[in-house]
Amino acid sequence: MTNLHPKPRANTAPPIDLPVAMLAELTHRCPMRCAYCSNPVALERPECELSTAEWRGVLSQAAAMGVMQVHFSGGEPTARRDIVDLVRYAVEEGLYTNLITSGVLLDAAMVSDLARAGLEHVQLAFQDSEDEGANIVGGYHGALGKKRAAAGLVKDAGLALTANLVIHRHNAPRVGAMIDMALEMGCERAEVANVQYYGWGLMNRAALMPSRAQLAEMTATVRERQARYTGRMVIDYVIPDYHARRPKACMGGWARRFLNVTPTGKVLPCHAAETIPGLVFDTVRDRPLRDIWDTGQAFEAYRGDAWMPKDCRSCERKEFDWGGCRCQALAIAGDAAAMDPACDLSPHHAAMAAMAEDEADADARAFVYRAFGAHKDSTF
Amino acid sequence: MLVTRTLITAESVPRLAPHVTLKHDTVRDRWVVLGPERMLVPDEIAVEILQRCDGERSVAAVVGLLAKEFNAPEDDIAGDVRELLQALADKGFVRA
């Protein structure tokens, strides 16, 4: 009869780590239409967004369960009229606040209000160091000038500034110029982030993927700038998984450090998790955040190592990369519980690398721009 | 933008960089260093060092204070303190 009376979980499982960071996607509205946006292809409608009071409740619950940092993101978080109020509230709750923004809606008054509310840091995304490239991939005319102006406002307000430099096949030759631009704008930090192929990025992968040769050149340029700018600007570098040998430690491990709350209050272990079929996403409208983290089906699905293929469970890197990325395993291997194909031990690794090289060679020139509702191609 | 790299010497007067804070994580009962989209969990020795970097004491004074409080020879800890602060300066967490 012992099988009918399993031991309580507390006696058999290690204690669950609590999250240290929360991505608060306040809205999916955004004036830009970036072809590589990591938001889901099915964007959440503005009329269903959480209210200010609901977001305040989420922030309080997050702080109480040990979240140290909140990243206000979107879409474009400054499209919410209550952004300053939410930043102030998060600061009052003891959270370290980051704003992840396109910058195109920022003006001096808003930046000054955000700084007074206690905002610590702004991450501004840049598409290119040249107008033409920025206009094409962002689907927004004149973005670069607005972003440069926004960077100036952020520095004038005394806030910390990171440039997020999003790299793909078309701007890869200008990676050095983009890093230099970030330094000149006064950034303390630059993230050289190759496009990650989820959401809109996955849909537009063939039009974005860099070649292996481009990646080699890019890496040499980034390493040179890292050495040259040591102690002046920190440069983080994220390579595209498709050309990697080992998987990235996606989200620092599934349901281990990080949670994401969508505009309508769904709680996700990562921002692309909704692509995985069979997962159940609870919302903050139905359950407390802590309950969702502890026992939500989507969080339990790939927490720890019980879900891992045998070769991953016995791998010495298991607690370094935590098995890599589930969404990528699904996208490439067709099974979210498979080995991440970015790992060269995966049977799908060679095919993934070859596909990336073929797509880079074919040099497709049509984007599906990020939008609500129906999608259509535009060539460039 | 910093015009030059921060080099930590005995005479440097170190402090946490703007928008970097040393905070007690009450849920986990530990100290953390929070900065832009980053978090460090310093070991006990690093916490003792950072708590004494107030933007007024020099590195030599911090070493002197630690030597006295922990009853250790200054020469034994001076190198460790400089090394830690230089590494944190290069990562953008400390200025001098």
CSV table of C-alpha atoms in Angstrom, one decimal:
chain,number,residue,atom,x,y,z
A,1,MET,CA,0.0,0.0,0.0
A,2,THR,CA,3.0,2.4,0.3
A,3,ASN,CA,2.5,3.5,-3.3
A,4,LEU,CA,-0.8,5.1,-2.4
A,5,HIS,CA,0.9,7.1,0.3
A,6,PRO,CA,3.8,8.9,-1.3
A,7,LYS,CA,6.1,10.8,1.0
A,8,PRO,CA,5.3,14.5,1.2
A,9,ARG,CA,7.4,16.5,-1.3
A,10,ALA,CA,9.3,18.3,1.5
A,11,ASN,CA,10.9,15.0,2.5
A,12,THR,CA,12.1,13.9,-1.0
A,13,ALA,CA,12.8,17.0,-3.0
A,14,PRO,CA,15.5,19.7,-2.4
A,15,PRO,CA,14.2,23.1,-1.4
A,16,ILE,CA,13.0,25.2,-4.3
A,17,ASP,CA,15.2,28.2,-5.2
A,18,LEU,CA,13.3,31.5,-5.1
A,19,PRO,CA,13.5,33.9,-8.0
A,20,VAL,CA,15.9,36.9,-7.9
A,21,ALA,CA,14.7,38.7,-11.0
A,22,MET,CA,11.3,39.5,-12.5
A,23,LEU,CA,10.7,40.7,-16.1
A,24,ALA,CA,7.5,42.8,-16.0
A,25,GLU,CA,6.2,43.0,-19.5
A,26,LEU,CA,3.8,45.9,-18.9
A,27,THR,CA,2.4,46.1,-22.4
A,28,HIS,CA,2.9,44.6,-25.8
A,29,ARG,CA,2.2,48.0,-27.4
A,30,CYS,CA,5.4,49.4,-29.1
A,31,PRO,CA,5.9,52.1,-31.7
A,32,MET,CA,8.7,50.0,-33.2
A,33,ARG,CA,8.2,46.9,-35.4
A,34,CYS,CA,11.5,45.1,-35.0
A,35,ALA,CA,11.7,42.0,-37.1
A,36,TYR,CA,13.6,40.2,-34.3
A,37,CYS,CA,11.4,41.1,-31.4
A,38,SER,CA,11.4,38.3,-28.7
A,39,ASN,CA,7.7,38.9,-27.8
A,40,PRO,CA,5.4,36.1,-28.8
A,41,VAL,CA,3.9,36.3,-32.3
A,42,ALA,CA,0.5,36.4,-30.8
A,43,LEU,CA,0.7,39.8,-29.0
A,44,GLU,CA,-1.6,40.5,-26.0
A,45,ARG,CA,-4.2,43.1,-26.6
A,46,PRO,CA,-4.1,46.4,-24.7
A,47,GLU,CA,-7.6,46.1,-23.3
A,48,CYS,CA,-6.7,43.0,-21.4
A,49,GLU,CA,-3.6,44.4,-19.7
A,50,LEU,CA,-3.2,44.3,-15.9
A,51,SER,CA,-4.3,47.5,-14.1
A,52,THR,CA,-2.0,49.7,-12.1
A,53,ALA,CA,-3.4,48.2,-8.9
A,54,GLU,CA,-2.8,44.7,-10.2
A,55,TRP,CA,0.8,45.5,-11.1
A,56,ARG,CA,1.3,46.9,-7.6
A,57,GLY,CA,0.1,43.7,-6.1
A,58,VAL,CA,2.5,41.7,-8.4
A,59,LEU,CA,5.4,43.9,-7.3
A,60,SER,CA,4.6,43.5,-3.6
A,61,GLN,CA,4.4,39.8,-4.0
A,62,ALA,CA,7.6,39.6,-5.9
A,63,ALA,CA,9.5,41.6,-3.3
A,64,ALA,CA,8.1,39.4,-0.5
A,65,MET,CA,9.3,36.2,-2.2
A,66,GLY,CA,12.9,37.4,-2.6
A,67,VAL,CA,12.9,39.1,-6.0
A,68,MET,CA,15.8,41.7,-5.9
A,69,GLN,CA,15.5,43.2,-9.3
A,70,VAL,CA,12.6,44.1,-11.5
A,71,HIS,CA,13.0,44.8,-15.3
A,72,PHE,CA,10.2,46.9,-16.6
A,73,SER,CA,9.9,45.9,-20.2
A,74,GLY,CA,7.3,45.3,-23.0
A,75,GLY,CA,6.6,46.0,-25.8
A,76,GLU,CA,7.5,49.5,-24.9
A,77,PRO,CA,7.0,50.0,-21.1
A,78,THR,CA,6.8,53.8,-21.4
A,79,ALA,CA,3.7,53.4,-23.5
A,80,ARG,CA,2.0,52.7,-20.1
A,81,ARG,CA,0.8,56.0,-18.5
A,82,ASP,CA,1.5,54.6,-15.1
A,83,ILE,CA,5.2,53.8,-15.7
A,84,VAL,CA,6.5,56.4,-13.3
A,85,ASP,CA,4.0,55.3,-10.6
A,86,LEU,CA,5.0,51.7,-11.0
A,87,VAL,CA,8.7,52.5,-10.8
A,88,ARG,CA,8.1,54.5,-7.6
A,89,TYR,CA,6.1,51.7,-6.1
A,90,ALA,CA,8.8,49.1,-6.9
A,91,VAL,CA,11.4,51.3,-5.3
A,92,GLU,CA,9.2,51.6,-2.2
A,93,GLU,CA,9.0,47.8,-2.1
A,94,GLY,CA,12.8,47.7,-2.0
A,95,LEU,CA,13.3,46.4,-5.6
A,96,TYR,CA,16.2,47.5,-7.8
A,97,THR,CA,14.6,49.0,-10.9
A,98,ASN,CA,15.6,48.6,-14.6
A,99,LEU,CA,13.8,50.1,-17.6
A,100,ILE,CA,14.2,48.2,-20.8
A,101,THR,CA,13.1,50.6,-23.5
A,102,SER,CA,13.3,51.5,-27.2
A,103,GLY,CA,13.8,55.1,-26.1
A,104,VAL,CA,11.7,56.6,-28.9
A,105,LEU,CA,8.9,57.8,-26.5
A,106,LEU,CA,11.3,59.3,-23.9
A,107,ASP,CA,11.4,63.0,-23.4
A,108,ALA,CA,13.2,65.1,-20.8
A,109,ALA,CA,10.2,65.4,-18.5
A,110,MET,CA,9.6,61.7,-18.4
A,111,VAL,CA,13.2,60.8,-17.8
A,112,SER,CA,13.4,63.3,-15.0
A,113,ASP,CA,10.2,61.9,-13.4
A,114,LEU,CA,11.6,58.4,-13.7
A,115,ALA,CA,14.9,59.4,-12.0
A,116,ARG,CA,13.0,61.2,-9.2
A,117,ALA,CA,10.8,58.0,-8.8
A,118,GLY,CA,14.1,56.1,-8.0
A,119,LEU,CA,14.8,54.4,-11.3
A,120,GLU,CA,18.4,53.1,-11.3
A,121,HIS,CA,19.1,52.0,-14.8
A,122,VAL,CA,18.0,52.3,-18.4
A,123,GLN,CA,18.7,49.7,-21.1
A,124,LEU,CA,18.3,51.3,-24.5
A,125,ALA,CA,18.2,49.0,-27.5
A,126,PHE,CA,20.0,50.1,-30.7
A,127,GLN,CA,19.4,48.5,-34.1
A,128,ASP,CA,22.5,49.9,-35.9
A,129,SER,CA,25.1,52.7,-35.9
A,130,GLU,CA,23.7,53.9,-39.2
A,131,ASP,CA,20.2,55.3,-40.0
A,132,GLU,CA,19.4,53.1,-43.0
A,133,GLY,CA,20.1,49.8,-41.3
A,134,ALA,CA,18.2,50.9,-38.2
A,135,ASN,CA,15.2,52.0,-40.2
A,136,ILE,CA,14.9,48.7,-42.1
A,137,VAL,CA,15.2,46.2,-39.2
A,138,GLY,CA,13.1,48.3,-36.8
A,139,GLY,CA,10.4,49.2,-39.3
A,140,TYR,CA,10.5,52.8,-37.8
A,141,HIS,CA,11.9,55.8,-39.6
A,142,GLY,CA,14.4,58.0,-37.7
A,143,ALA,CA,14.7,55.7,-34.6
A,144,LEU,CA,18.5,56.1,-34.3
A,145,GLY,CA,18.3,59.9,-33.8
A,146,LYS,CA,15.6,59.6,-31.2
A,147,LYS,CA,17.6,56.9,-29.3
A,148,ARG,CA,20.8,59.0,-29.3
A,149,ALA,CA,18.7,61.9,-27.9
A,150,ALA,CA,17.2,59.5,-25.3
A,151,ALA,CA,20.7,58.3,-24.2
A,152,GLY,CA,21.7,62.0,-23.6
A,153,LEU,CA,18.6,62.5,-21.4
A,154,VAL,CA,19.3,59.4,-19.4
A,155,LYS,CA,22.9,60.5,-18.8
A,156,ASP,CA,21.9,64.0,-17.9
A,157,ALA,CA,19.5,62.6,-15.3
A,158,GLY,CA,22.4,60.7,-13.8
A,159,LEU,CA,21.0,57.2,-14.4
A,160,ALA,CA,23.1,54.2,-15.3
A,161,LEU,CA,22.9,53.4,-19.1
A,162,THR,CA,23.3,50.1,-21.0
A,163,ALA,CA,23.2,49.9,-24.7
A,164,ASN,CA,21.7,46.7,-26.0
A,165,LEU,CA,23.3,46.3,-29.4
A,166,VAL,CA,21.2,43.7,-31.3
A,167,ILE,CA,23.3,42.0,-34.0
A,168,HIS,CA,22.3,40.0,-37.1
A,169,ARG,CA,23.6,39.4,-40.6
A,170,HIS,CA,23.0,42.9,-41.9
A,171,ASN,CA,24.7,45.0,-39.1
A,172,ALA,CA,27.3,42.5,-38.1
A,173,PRO,CA,30.0,44.4,-40.1
A,174,ARG,CA,29.3,47.4,-38.0
A,175,VAL,CA,29.6,45.8,-34.5
A,176,GLY,CA,32.8,47.7,-33.7
A,177,ALA,CA,31.2,51.0,-34.7
A,178,MET,CA,28.1,50.2,-32.6
A,179,ILE,CA,30.3,49.5,-29.5
A,180,ASP,CA,32.2,52.7,-30.1
A,181,MET,CA,28.9,54.6,-30.4
A,182,ALA,CA,27.8,53.1,-27.0
A,183,LEU,CA,31.1,54.3,-25.4
A,184,GLU,CA,30.7,57.8,-26.9
A,185,MET,CA,27.2,58.0,-25.6
A,186,GLY,CA,28.4,57.5,-22.0
A,187,CYS,CA,27.2,53.9,-21.5
A,188,GLU,CA,28.8,52.1,-18.5
A,189,ARG,CA,27.8,48.8,-20.2
A,190,ALA,CA,27.1,47.4,-23.6
A,191,GLU,CA,25.4,44.1,-24.4
A,192,VAL,CA,26.5,42.8,-27.8
A,193,ALA,CA,23.5,40.6,-28.2
A,194,ASN,CA,23.1,38.4,-31.3
A,195,VAL,CA,19.4,37.9,-32.1
A,196,GLN,CA,17.9,35.0,-30.2
A,197,TYR,CA,15.6,33.1,-32.5
A,198,TYR,CA,12.3,33.1,-30.6
A,199,GLY,CA,9.0,34.8,-31.4
A,200,TRP,CA,9.4,37.3,-34.3
A,201,GLY,CA,13.1,36.5,-34.5
A,202,LEU,CA,12.3,32.8,-35.2
A,203,MET,CA,9.8,33.8,-37.9
A,204,ASN,CA,12.4,36.0,-39.5
A,205,ARG,CA,15.4,33.8,-38.9
A,206,ALA,CA,16.3,33.3,-42.6
A,207,ALA,CA,16.5,37.1,-43.1
A,208,LEU,CA,18.7,37.6,-40.0
A,209,MET,CA,21.0,34.7,-39.4
A,210,PRO,CA,24.7,35.7,-39.6
A,211,SER,CA,27.3,33.3,-41.3
A,212,ARG,CA,29.9,31.5,-39.3
A,213,ALA,CA,32.6,33.7,-41.0
A,214,GLN,CA,30.7,36.8,-39.9
A,215,LEU,CA,30.5,35.4,-36.3
A,216,ALA,CA,34.3,34.8,-36.2
A,217,GLU,CA,35.0,38.3,-37.4
A,218,MET,CA,32.5,39.8,-34.9
A,219,THR,CA,34.0,37.8,-32.0
A,220,ALA,CA,37.5,39.1,-32.8
A,221,THR,CA,36.1,42.7,-32.9
A,222,VAL,CA,34.3,42.3,-29.6
A,223,ARG,CA,37.3,40.8,-27.9
A,224,GLU,CA,39.5,43.6,-29.1
A,225,ARG,CA,37.0,46.2,-27.8
A,226,GLN,CA,36.7,44.3,-24.5
A,227,ALA,CA,40.4,44.6,-24.0
A,228,ARG,CA,40.7,48.2,-25.1
A,229,TYR,CA,37.8,49.4,-23.0
A,230,THR,CA,38.5,47.4,-19.8
A,231,GLY,CA,37.5,49.4,-16.8
A,232,ARG,CA,35.7,52.0,-18.9
A,233,MET,CA,32.7,50.1,-20.3
A,234,VAL,CA,31.7,46.6,-19.5
A,235,ILE,CA,31.0,44.6,-22.7
A,236,ASP,CA,28.8,41.5,-22.4
A,237,TYR,CA,28.7,39.3,-25.5
A,238,VAL,CA,26.0,36.8,-26.5
A,239,ILE,CA,26.6,34.7,-29.5
A,240,PRO,CA,23.9,33.1,-31.6
A,241,ASP,CA,23.1,29.6,-30.3
A,242,TYR,CA,23.0,28.2,-33.8
A,243,HIS,CA,26.8,28.7,-34.1
A,244,ALA,CA,27.6,27.7,-30.5
A,245,ARG,CA,29.2,24.4,-29.3
A,246,ARG,CA,27.6,24.4,-25.9
A,247,PRO,CA,24.2,25.7,-24.8
A,248,LYS,CA,23.7,28.9,-22.9
A,249,ALA,CA,22.5,28.7,-19.3
A,250,CYS,CA,19.0,29.8,-20.5
A,251,MET,CA,17.3,32.0,-17.8
A,252,GLY,CA,20.0,30.7,-15.3
A,253,GLY,CA,18.0,27.4,-15.3
A,254,TRP,CA,14.3,26.9,-15.8
A,255,ALA,CA,12.2,28.1,-12.7
A,256,ARG,CA,15.4,28.7,-10.8
A,257,ARG,CA,16.2,32.4,-10.7
A,258,PHE,CA,13.8,34.2,-13.0
A,259,LEU,CA,10.1,34.8,-13.8
A,260,ASN,CA,8.3,36.7,-16.4
A,261,VAL,CA,4.8,38.3,-16.0
A,262,THR,CA,3.1,39.1,-19.3
A,263,PRO,CA,0.9,42.2,-19.9
A,264,THR,CA,-2.3,40.2,-19.0
A,265,GLY,CA,-0.7,38.7,-15.9
A,266,LYS,CA,0.4,35.2,-17.2
A,267,VAL,CA,3.4,34.0,-15.3
A,268,LEU,CA,6.1,32.3,-17.4
A,269,PRO,CA,9.4,30.7,-16.6
A,270,CYS,CA,10.9,32.4,-19.7
A,271,HIS,CA,9.5,34.9,-22.2
A,272,ALA,CA,9.3,32.3,-25.0
A,273,ALA,CA,7.7,29.5,-22.9
A,274,GLU,CA,4.3,29.9,-24.5
A,275,THR,CA,5.6,28.2,-27.6
A,276,ILE,CA,5.9,24.9,-25.8
A,277,PRO,CA,2.7,22.9,-26.1
A,278,GLY,CA,1.2,21.2,-23.0
A,279,LEU,CA,2.3,23.8,-20.5
A,280,VAL,CA,-0.3,25.5,-18.3
A,281,PHE,CA,0.3,29.1,-17.5
A,282,ASP,CA,-1.4,30.5,-14.4
A,283,THR,CA,-2.1,34.1,-14.1
A,284,VAL,CA,-1.7,36.5,-11.2
A,285,ARG,CA,-5.4,37.2,-11.5
A,286,ASP,CA,-6.1,33.6,-10.4
A,287,ARG,CA,-3.3,32.5,-8.0
A,288,PRO,CA,-0.6,34.1,-5.8
A,289,LEU,CA,2.7,34.6,-7.4
A,290,ARG,CA,4.5,32.4,-4.9
A,291,ASP,CA,2.1,29.5,-5.5
A,292,ILE,CA,2.6,29.7,-9.2
A,293,TRP,CA,6.4,29.7,-8.7
A,294,ASP,CA,6.3,26.8,-6.3
A,295,THR,CA,3.8,24.5,-7.9
A,296,GLY,CA,2.6,25.9,-11.2
A,297,GLN,CA,2.6,23.2,-13.9
A,298,ALA,CA,4.8,25.2,-16.3
A,299,PHE,CA,7.3,25.9,-13.6
A,300,GLU,CA,7.5,22.3,-12.4
A,301,ALA,CA,7.8,20.9,-15.9
A,302,TYR,CA,11.5,21.5,-16.4
A,303,ARG,CA,12.7,22.5,-12.9
A,304,GLY,CA,15.7,20.5,-11.6
A,305,ASP,CA,17.0,17.5,-13.6
A,306,ALA,CA,14.3,14.9,-13.5
A,307,TRP,CA,13.1,15.9,-17.0
A,308,MET,CA,16.6,15.7,-18.6
A,309,PRO,CA,17.7,13.1,-21.1
A,310,LYS,CA,20.1,10.6,-19.5
A,311,ASP,CA,23.2,12.1,-21.1
A,312,CYS,CA,22.3,15.6,-19.8
A,313,ARG,CA,21.5,14.3,-16.3
A,314,SER,CA,25.0,12.7,-16.0
A,315,CYS,CA,26.8,15.6,-17.7
A,316,GLU,CA,29.4,17.5,-15.6
A,317,ARG,CA,28.1,20.8,-17.1
A,318,LYS,CA,24.5,20.2,-15.8
A,319,GLU,CA,24.8,22.8,-13.1
A,320,PHE,CA,26.5,25.2,-15.4
A,321,ASP,CA,24.0,25.4,-18.3
A,322,TRP,CA,21.0,23.7,-16.6
A,323,GLY,CA,20.3,21.8,-19.9
A,324,GLY,CA,20.2,24.9,-22.0
A,325,CYS,CA,17.0,26.2,-23.7
A,326,ARG,CA,13.7,24.3,-23.8
A,327,CYS,CA,12.2,26.5,-26.5
A,328,GLN,CA,15.1,25.9,-28.8
A,329,ALA,CA,14.9,22.1,-28.2
A,330,LEU,CA,11.3,22.3,-29.3
A,331,ALA,CA,11.9,24.6,-32.3
A,332,ILE,CA,14.8,22.5,-33.7
A,333,ALA,CA,14.5,19.0,-32.3
A,334,GLY,CA,10.7,19.0,-32.1
A,335,ASP,CA,10.7,18.1,-28.4
A,336,ALA,CA,11.0,20.6,-25.5
A,337,ALA,CA,12.5,17.8,-23.3
A,338,ALA,CA,15.2,16.9,-25.8
A,339,MET,CA,18.9,18.0,-25.5
A,340,ASP,CA,19.4,21.6,-26.6
A,341,PRO,CA,20.6,21.3,-30.2
A,342,ALA,CA,23.1,24.1,-29.4
A,343,CYS,CA,25.1,21.4,-27.6
A,344,ASP,CA,27.4,19.5,-30.0
A,345,LEU,CA,26.5,16.3,-28.3
A,346,SER,CA,22.9,16.6,-29.6
A,347,PRO,CA,22.0,14.5,-32.6
A,348,HIS,CA,20.5,17.6,-34.1
A,349,HIS,CA,23.5,19.9,-33.7
A,350,ALA,CA,25.1,19.4,-37.1
A,351,ALA,CA,21.8,19.9,-38.9
A,352,MET,CA,21.1,23.1,-36.9
A,353,ALA,CA,24.6,24.5,-37.8
A,354,ALA,CA,24.1,23.6,-41.4
A,355,MET,CA,20.7,25.2,-41.6
A,356,ALA,CA,22.1,28.4,-40.1
A,357,GLU,CA,24.9,28.4,-42.7
A,358,ASP,CA,22.4,27.7,-45.6
A,359,GLU,CA,20.2,30.6,-44.4
A,360,ALA,CA,23.1,33.0,-44.1
A,361,ASP,CA,24.2,32.1,-47.7
A,362,ALA,CA,20.8,32.4,-49.2
A,363,ASP,CA,20.6,35.9,-47.8
A,364,ALA,CA,16.8,36.2,-47.9
A,365,ARG,CA,15.6,39.9,-47.8
A,366,ALA,CA,12.0,39.9,-46.5
A,367,PHE,CA,10.8,40.6,-43.0
A,368,VAL,CA,7.5,40.0,-41.3
A,369,TYR,CA,7.4,43.0,-39.1
A,370,ARG,CA,6.1,42.8,-35.5
A,371,ALA,CA,2.4,43.8,-35.4
A,372,PHE,CA,-0.9,43.0,-33.7
A,373,GLY,CA,-3.1,40.8,-35.9
A,374,ALA,CA,-2.4,39.6,-39.5
A,375,HIS,CA,1.2,39.3,-40.6
A,376,LYS,CA,2.5,40.2,-44.0
A,377,ASP,CA,6.0,40.2,-45.6
A,378,SER,CA,7.9,43.2,-46.8
A,379,THR,CA,11.0,42.9,-48.9
A,380,PHE,CA,14.0,45.3,-48.5
B,1,MET,CA,31.9,57.0,-19.9
B,2,LEU,CA,35.1,56.7,-17.9
B,3,VAL,CA,38.0,58.4,-19.6
B,4,THR,CA,40.5,55.9,-18.1
B,5,ARG,CA,40.4,52.6,-16.3
B,6,THR,CA,40.1,52.8,-12.5
B,7,LEU,CA,43.4,51.5,-11.1
B,8,ILE,CA,43.3,50.4,-7.5
B,9,THR,CA,46.4,51.4,-5.5
B,10,ALA,CA,47.0,51.8,-1.7
B,11,GLU,CA,46.1,55.5,-2.1
B,12,SER,CA,42.9,55.0,-4.0
B,13,VAL,CA,39.7,55.9,-2.3
B,14,PRO,CA,37.2,53.3,-3.4
B,15,ARG,CA,33.4,53.4,-3.3
B,16,LEU,CA,30.6,51.5,-4.9
B,17,ALA,CA,29.8,52.9,-8.4
B,18,PRO,CA,26.7,55.0,-8.9
B,19,HIS,CA,23.6,52.9,-9.1
B,20,VAL,CA,25.4,50.0,-7.4
B,21,THR,CA,24.2,49.1,-3.9
B,22,LEU,CA,25.2,46.6,-1.2
B,23,LYS,CA,21.9,45.3,0.1
B,24,HIS,CA,20.8,42.7,2.7
B,25,ASP,CA,18.6,40.1,1.1
B,26,THR,CA,16.2,39.5,4.1
B,27,VAL,CA,14.5,36.5,2.4
B,28,ARG,CA,17.7,34.5,2.1
B,29,ASP,CA,19.7,36.3,4.9
B,30,ARG,CA,22.7,37.2,2.8
B,31,TRP,CA,24.3,40.3,1.4
B,32,VAL,CA,24.1,41.0,-2.4
B,33,VAL,CA,25.6,43.7,-4.6
B,34,LEU,CA,23.0,45.0,-7.0
B,35,GLY,CA,23.8,46.9,-10.2
B,36,PRO,CA,22.3,47.4,-13.6
B,37,GLU,CA,20.7,44.1,-14.5
B,38,ARG,CA,23.4,42.4,-12.4
B,39,MET,CA,23.7,40.8,-9.0
B,40,LEU,CA,26.7,39.5,-7.1
B,41,VAL,CA,26.7,37.4,-4.0
B,42,PRO,CA,30.0,38.4,-2.3
B,43,ASP,CA,31.6,36.0,0.2
B,44,GLU,CA,31.9,37.1,3.8
B,45,ILE,CA,35.3,38.6,3.3
B,46,ALA,CA,34.2,40.7,0.3
B,47,VAL,CA,31.2,41.9,2.3
B,48,GLU,CA,33.6,43.1,5.2
B,49,ILE,CA,35.8,44.9,2.6
B,50,LEU,CA,32.9,46.6,0.8
B,51,GLN,CA,31.2,47.7,4.0
B,52,ARG,CA,34.4,49.7,4.8
B,53,CYS,CA,34.7,51.3,1.4
B,54,ASP,CA,32.8,54.5,2.2
B,55,GLY,CA,34.3,56.9,-0.4
B,56,GLU,CA,36.4,58.5,2.4
B,57,ARG,CA,38.9,55.8,3.5
B,58,SER,CA,41.8,54.9,1.3
B,59,VAL,CA,42.6,51.3,0.4
B,60,ALA,CA,45.5,51.4,2.9
B,61,ALA,CA,43.0,52.6,5.6
B,62,VAL,CA,40.6,49.8,4.8
B,63,VAL,CA,43.4,47.3,5.0
B,64,GLY,CA,44.6,48.8,8.3
B,65,LEU,CA,41.1,48.7,9.7
B,66,LEU,CA,40.5,45.1,8.7
B,67,ALA,CA,44.0,44.1,10.1
B,68,LYS,CA,43.1,45.6,13.4
B,69,GLU,CA,39.5,44.2,13.6
B,70,PHE,CA,40.4,40.7,12.5
B,71,ASN,CA,43.8,40.6,14.2
B,72,ALA,CA,45.7,39.8,11.0
B,73,PRO,CA,49.0,41.1,9.5
B,74,GLU,CA,48.4,44.0,7.0
B,75,ASP,CA,50.7,42.4,4.5
B,76,ASP,CA,48.6,39.2,4.4
B,77,ILE,CA,45.4,41.0,3.4
B,78,ALA,CA,46.6,44.0,1.4
B,79,GLY,CA,47.0,42.0,-1.8
B,80,ASP,CA,43.6,40.3,-1.4
B,81,VAL,CA,41.9,43.7,-0.9
B,82,ARG,CA,43.5,45.3,-3.9
B,83,GLU,CA,42.8,42.3,-6.1
B,84,LEU,CA,39.1,42.2,-5.1
B,85,LEU,CA,38.6,45.9,-5.6
B,86,GLN,CA,40.4,45.9,-9.0
B,87,ALA,CA,38.2,43.0,-10.2
B,88,LEU,CA,35.1,44.8,-9.0
B,89,ALA,CA,36.2,48.1,-10.6
B,90,ASP,CA,36.8,46.3,-14.0
B,91,LYS,CA,33.3,44.9,-13.8
B,92,GLY,CA,31.9,48.3,-13.1
B,93,PHE,CA,30.8,47.8,-9.5
B,94,VAL,CA,33.5,49.9,-7.8
B,95,ARG,CA,35.0,53.4,-8.6
B,96,ALA,CA,37.9,55.2,-7.0
